[in-house]
mmCIF file of C-alpha atoms in Angstrom:
data_model
loop_
_atom_site.group_PDB
_atom_site.id
_atom_site.type_symbol
_atom_site.label_atom_id
_atom_site.label_comp_id
_atom_site.label_asym_id
_atom_site.label_seq_id
_atom_site.Cartn_x
_atom_site.Cartn_y
_atom_site.Cartn_z
ATOM 1 C CA GLY G 1117 372.918 92.277 140.911
ATOM 2 C CA GLU G 1118 370.521 90.104 142.766
ATOM 3 C CA ASN G 1119 370.606 86.313 142.295
ATOM 4 C CA VAL G 1120 367.628 84.286 143.489
ATOM 5 C CA GLU G 1121 367.784 80.527 143.654
ATOM 6 C CA GLN G 1122 364.651 78.388 144.067
ATOM 7 C CA HIS G 1123 364.283 74.739 144.998
ATOM 8 C CA PRO G 1124 362.849 72.330 144.180
ATOM 9 C CA SER G 1125 361.950 72.811 140.490
ATOM 10 C CA THR G 1126 359.091 70.312 140.694
ATOM 11 C CA LEU G 1127 357.127 69.195 143.727
ATOM 12 C CA SER G 1128 354.421 66.491 143.809
ATOM 13 C CA VAL G 1129 352.279 66.167 146.914
ATOM 14 C CA GLN G 1130 349.292 64.190 148.078
ATOM 15 C CA GLU G 1131 346.124 66.234 148.539
ATOM 16 C CA GLY G 1132 345.998 67.331 152.225
ATOM 17 C CA ASP G 1133 349.726 67.245 152.708
ATOM 18 C CA SER G 1134 351.925 70.287 153.077
ATOM 19 C CA ALA G 1135 354.233 71.796 150.372
ATOM 20 C CA VAL G 1136 357.355 73.766 151.015
ATOM 21 C CA ILE G 1137 359.358 75.770 148.492
ATOM 22 C CA LYS G 1138 362.667 77.403 149.387
ATOM 23 C CA CYS G 1139 364.579 80.349 148.024
ATOM 24 C CA THR G 1140 367.891 81.958 148.693
ATOM 25 C CA TYR G 1141 369.044 85.378 147.600
ATOM 26 C CA SER G 1142 372.420 87.057 147.321
ATOM 27 C CA ASP G 1143 371.942 90.769 147.821
ATOM 28 C CA SER G 1144 371.938 91.548 151.626
ATOM 29 C CA ALA G 1145 370.209 94.941 150.815
ATOM 30 C CA SER G 1146 367.047 93.095 149.500
ATOM 31 C CA ASN G 1147 364.176 93.587 151.880
ATOM 32 C CA TYR G 1148 360.979 92.735 149.936
ATOM 33 C CA PHE G 1149 360.115 89.093 149.120
ATOM 34 C CA PRO G 1150 356.910 88.397 147.219
ATOM 35 C CA TRP G 1151 355.561 84.970 145.990
ATOM 36 C CA TYR G 1152 353.685 84.638 142.758
ATOM 37 C CA LYS G 1153 351.389 81.797 141.588
ATOM 38 C CA GLN G 1154 350.995 81.161 137.895
ATOM 39 C CA GLU G 1155 348.063 78.984 136.734
ATOM 40 C CA LEU G 1156 348.005 77.389 133.272
ATOM 41 C CA GLY G 1157 347.464 79.952 130.576
ATOM 42 C CA LYS G 1158 347.654 82.934 132.936
ATOM 43 C CA GLY G 1159 350.125 85.482 134.145
ATOM 44 C CA PRO G 1160 351.651 85.228 137.602
ATOM 45 C CA GLN G 1161 349.590 86.598 140.463
ATOM 46 C CA LEU G 1162 350.853 87.782 143.882
ATOM 47 C CA ILE G 1163 349.702 85.434 146.620
ATOM 48 C CA ILE G 1164 351.771 86.612 149.674
ATOM 49 C CA ASP G 1165 354.700 88.849 150.396
ATOM 50 C CA ILE G 1166 356.932 89.694 153.286
ATOM 51 C CA ARG G 1167 359.208 92.543 154.189
ATOM 52 C CA SER G 1168 362.370 92.270 156.141
ATOM 53 C CA ASN G 1169 361.000 93.762 159.324
ATOM 54 C CA VAL G 1170 359.092 90.551 160.043
ATOM 55 C CA GLY G 1171 360.108 86.924 160.149
ATOM 56 C CA GLU G 1172 356.812 85.244 159.267
ATOM 57 C CA LYS G 1173 353.475 86.072 157.645
ATOM 58 C CA LYS G 1174 350.451 83.900 157.211
ATOM 59 C CA ASP G 1175 347.283 84.116 155.124
ATOM 60 C CA GLN G 1176 344.946 81.190 155.627
ATOM 61 C CA ARG G 1177 346.726 78.106 154.264
ATOM 62 C CA ILE G 1178 349.818 79.795 152.957
ATOM 63 C CA ALA G 1179 352.670 81.236 155.058
ATOM 64 C CA VAL G 1180 356.112 82.734 154.310
ATOM 65 C CA THR G 1181 359.109 82.702 156.574
ATOM 66 C CA LEU G 1182 362.221 84.819 156.205
ATOM 67 C CA ASN G 1183 365.728 84.380 157.629
ATOM 68 C CA LYS G 1184 367.655 87.511 156.812
ATOM 69 C CA THR G 1185 370.911 86.248 158.394
ATOM 70 C CA ALA G 1186 370.996 83.141 156.195
ATOM 71 C CA LYS G 1187 369.490 85.066 153.311
ATOM 72 C CA HIS G 1188 366.693 82.591 152.669
ATOM 73 C CA PHE G 1189 362.861 82.558 152.643
ATOM 74 C CA SER G 1190 360.341 79.849 152.206
ATOM 75 C CA LEU G 1191 356.750 79.428 151.160
ATOM 76 C CA HIS G 1192 354.594 76.885 153.099
ATOM 77 C CA ILE G 1193 351.194 75.615 151.816
ATOM 78 C CA THR G 1194 349.235 73.490 154.253
ATOM 79 C CA GLU G 1195 346.287 71.208 153.593
ATOM 80 C CA THR G 1196 347.051 71.324 149.869
ATOM 81 C CA GLN G 1197 344.092 71.144 147.442
ATOM 82 C CA PRO G 1198 343.973 70.398 143.623
ATOM 83 C CA GLU G 1199 343.535 74.157 142.915
ATOM 84 C CA ASP G 1200 347.008 74.715 144.454
ATOM 85 C CA SER G 1201 348.566 72.967 141.390
ATOM 86 C CA ALA G 1202 350.480 75.713 139.655
ATOM 87 C CA VAL G 1203 353.997 77.189 139.068
ATOM 88 C CA TYR G 1204 355.171 79.204 141.982
ATOM 89 C CA PHE G 1205 357.890 81.962 141.761
ATOM 90 C CA CYS G 1206 359.732 83.667 144.565
ATOM 91 C CA ALA G 1207 361.291 87.100 144.082
ATOM 92 C CA ALA G 1208 363.404 89.672 145.842
ATOM 93 C CA SER G 1209 363.971 93.378 145.582
ATOM 94 C CA ARG G 1210 365.304 96.430 147.483
ATOM 95 C CA SER G 1211 362.834 98.817 149.008
ATOM 96 C CA ASN G 1212 363.775 101.684 146.692
ATOM 97 C CA ASP G 1213 363.721 99.511 143.581
ATOM 98 C CA TYR G 1214 360.690 98.423 141.671
ATOM 99 C CA LYS G 1215 362.725 95.700 139.884
ATOM 100 C CA LEU G 1216 362.072 92.196 141.049
ATOM 101 C CA SER G 1217 364.550 89.409 140.637
ATOM 102 C CA PHE G 1218 362.680 86.099 140.243
ATOM 103 C CA GLY G 1219 363.593 82.491 141.009
ATOM 104 C CA ALA G 1220 363.394 79.851 138.312
ATOM 105 C CA GLY G 1221 359.974 78.560 139.547
ATOM 106 C CA THR G 1222 358.549 75.460 141.159
ATOM 107 C CA THR G 1223 355.873 73.391 139.440
ATOM 108 C CA VAL G 1224 353.601 72.057 142.177
ATOM 109 C CA THR G 1225 351.316 69.119 141.415
ATOM 110 C CA VAL G 1226 348.703 68.111 144.049
ATOM 111 C CA ARG G 1227 347.595 64.432 143.536
ATOM 112 C CA ALA G 1228 344.041 63.709 144.392
ATOM 113 C CA ASP R 677 338.687 94.501 138.401
ATOM 114 C CA VAL R 678 342.272 95.606 137.601
ATOM 115 C CA LYS R 679 343.557 94.616 134.283
ATOM 116 C CA VAL R 680 346.727 94.184 132.172
ATOM 117 C CA THR R 681 345.950 93.278 128.567
ATOM 118 C CA GLN R 682 348.379 92.179 125.824
ATOM 119 C CA SER R 683 347.526 92.514 122.233
ATOM 120 C CA SER R 684 348.030 88.795 121.242
ATOM 121 C CA ARG R 685 348.012 85.408 123.049
ATOM 122 C CA TYR R 686 349.899 83.691 120.177
ATOM 123 C CA LEU R 687 352.101 85.108 117.481
ATOM 124 C CA VAL R 688 354.169 83.450 114.790
ATOM 125 C CA LYS R 689 356.730 85.510 112.888
ATOM 126 C CA ARG R 690 359.592 84.868 110.527
ATOM 127 C CA THR R 691 363.297 85.561 111.094
ATOM 128 C CA GLY R 692 364.111 89.108 110.387
ATOM 129 C CA GLU R 693 360.609 90.493 110.821
ATOM 130 C CA LYS R 694 359.929 93.471 112.981
ATOM 131 C CA VAL R 695 357.567 92.501 115.842
ATOM 132 C CA PHE R 696 355.453 94.705 118.128
ATOM 133 C CA LEU R 697 353.967 93.428 121.370
ATOM 134 C CA GLU R 698 351.579 95.788 122.957
ATOM 135 C CA CYS R 699 350.528 96.091 126.598
ATOM 136 C CA VAL R 700 347.852 98.160 128.220
ATOM 137 C CA GLN R 701 346.987 98.705 131.891
ATOM 138 C CA ASP R 702 343.999 100.441 133.351
ATOM 139 C CA MET R 703 345.289 100.962 136.833
ATOM 140 C CA ASP R 704 347.033 104.325 136.204
ATOM 141 C CA HIS R 705 350.340 102.738 137.308
ATOM 142 C CA GLU R 706 353.541 104.540 136.630
ATOM 143 C CA ASN R 707 355.774 101.508 136.459
ATOM 144 C CA MET R 708 355.621 98.943 133.669
ATOM 145 C CA PHE R 709 357.742 95.987 132.765
ATOM 146 C CA TRP R 710 358.482 93.435 130.035
ATOM 147 C CA TYR R 711 359.744 89.950 130.940
ATOM 148 C CA ARG R 712 360.357 86.864 129.004
ATOM 149 C CA GLN R 713 359.607 83.433 130.544
ATOM 150 C CA ASP R 714 361.596 80.406 129.557
ATOM 151 C CA PRO R 715 361.486 76.922 131.225
ATOM 152 C CA GLY R 716 364.062 76.523 134.008
ATOM 153 C CA LEU R 717 364.978 80.300 133.803
ATOM 154 C CA GLY R 718 361.952 81.914 135.447
ATOM 155 C CA LEU R 719 361.061 85.470 134.494
ATOM 156 C CA ARG R 720 363.879 87.677 133.116
ATOM 157 C CA LEU R 721 363.504 91.443 132.898
ATOM 158 C CA ILE R 722 363.957 92.842 129.459
ATOM 159 C CA TYR R 723 363.043 96.502 129.933
ATOM 160 C CA PHE R 724 361.119 98.592 132.336
ATOM 161 C CA SER R 725 359.657 102.189 132.446
ATOM 162 C CA TYR R 726 359.031 104.423 135.445
ATOM 163 C CA ASP R 727 357.128 107.038 133.565
ATOM 164 C CA VAL R 728 355.942 108.135 130.111
ATOM 165 C CA LYS R 729 358.828 108.357 127.655
ATOM 166 C CA MET R 730 361.194 106.977 130.276
ATOM 167 C CA LYS R 731 362.801 103.521 129.906
ATOM 168 C CA GLU R 732 365.580 101.531 131.477
ATOM 169 C CA LYS R 733 367.282 98.328 130.427
ATOM 170 C CA GLY R 734 366.722 95.240 132.494
ATOM 171 C CA ASP R 735 368.836 92.122 132.583
ATOM 172 C CA ILE R 736 368.441 90.964 128.937
ATOM 173 C CA PRO R 737 367.808 94.057 126.677
ATOM 174 C CA GLU R 738 369.816 92.835 123.676
ATOM 175 C CA GLY R 739 367.691 92.524 120.583
ATOM 176 C CA TYR R 740 364.770 94.414 122.113
ATOM 177 C CA SER R 741 363.553 98.008 122.351
ATOM 178 C CA VAL R 742 360.541 99.663 124.009
ATOM 179 C CA SER R 743 358.274 102.640 123.675
ATOM 180 C CA ARG R 744 356.090 104.298 126.264
ATOM 181 C CA GLU R 745 354.219 107.211 124.634
ATOM 182 C CA LYS R 746 351.254 107.016 126.941
ATOM 183 C CA LYS R 747 351.008 106.109 130.628
ATOM 184 C CA GLU R 748 348.768 103.199 130.061
ATOM 185 C CA ARG R 749 350.636 101.686 127.158
ATOM 186 C CA PHE R 750 354.019 99.947 127.031
ATOM 187 C CA SER R 751 355.204 98.327 123.798
ATOM 188 C CA LEU R 752 358.053 95.802 123.221
ATOM 189 C CA ILE R 753 359.708 95.767 119.833
ATOM 190 C CA LEU R 754 361.858 93.166 118.312
ATOM 191 C CA GLU R 755 363.697 95.102 115.509
ATOM 192 C CA SER R 756 364.671 91.947 113.576
ATOM 193 C CA ALA R 757 363.230 88.774 115.134
ATOM 194 C CA SER R 758 365.508 85.753 115.626
ATOM 195 C CA THR R 759 364.748 82.177 116.534
ATOM 196 C CA ASN R 760 366.352 82.620 120.015
ATOM 197 C CA GLN R 761 363.619 85.138 120.769
ATOM 198 C CA THR R 762 360.953 82.417 120.680
ATOM 199 C CA SER R 763 359.495 82.570 124.159
ATOM 200 C CA MET R 764 356.585 83.692 126.351
ATOM 201 C CA TYR R 765 356.532 87.413 126.869
ATOM 202 C CA LEU R 766 354.862 88.866 129.989
ATOM 203 C CA CYS R 767 353.917 92.469 130.573
ATOM 204 C CA ALA R 768 353.362 93.796 134.132
ATOM 205 C CA SER R 769 352.488 97.041 135.855
ATOM 206 C CA ALA R 770 353.276 97.786 139.511
ATOM 207 C CA SER R 771 351.435 99.537 142.241
ATOM 208 C CA GLN R 772 353.089 101.849 144.770
ATOM 209 C CA SER R 773 353.470 98.856 147.107
ATOM 210 C CA ASN R 774 355.422 97.114 144.304
ATOM 211 C CA GLU R 775 352.738 94.508 143.698
ATOM 212 C CA GLN R 776 353.135 93.611 140.010
ATOM 213 C CA PHE R 777 350.066 92.875 138.000
ATOM 214 C CA PHE R 778 350.760 90.595 134.918
ATOM 215 C CA GLY R 779 349.073 90.228 131.634
ATOM 216 C CA PRO R 780 348.123 86.741 130.328
ATOM 217 C CA GLY R 781 351.295 86.556 128.114
ATOM 218 C CA THR R 782 352.125 86.416 124.475
ATOM 219 C CA ARG R 783 353.673 83.198 123.186
ATOM 220 C CA LEU R 784 355.872 84.212 120.317
ATOM 221 C CA THR R 785 357.321 81.746 117.883
ATOM 222 C CA VAL R 786 359.997 82.854 115.464
ATOM 223 C CA LEU R 787 360.538 80.537 112.526
#
């Protein structure tokens, strides 16, 4: 089955700086890569996703890049703000499969 | 506003008890999921369901069972709770685009 590895496990950044989280996956047939944000006391919520037919996708301060050859994808948060502090999860799945394989999560802390 | 609700936020049970965790979604989604979340392990899939009365094992089904009698409701059952089932349990339902909507979670402690 799919194995998703996520790094780093914790990340502390100064407000206004950028944050980058990286994930690798093992199944070359995976072609859907979502990112979820989990705030304290809440369930994860989708913030951005990318499919294998594109290499990059951007939504305001967040962007995701995908390298299918190397089987890795990354989340980039620019101009970080205190409300970006949360746990972030990457995930991967095949197009005909609703099951997601999640990474272990990254706890991001934005220092004021 | 779309919603996935879970019956309890916190639950404390004793070893050997039968435990029911209930999940309800109001989005008419066909796909529903139960995960457990443990520090350093991310979200691990226990069971999922593609339709009413249909269920499939996920990655860690041992010690669990599920029930889906109605489209909006997906229940997770611990037949005989054990201490290693102490965890955060998350329910989700998925849209056609595979966006998963999560409930707030149930933190279960088994003593």
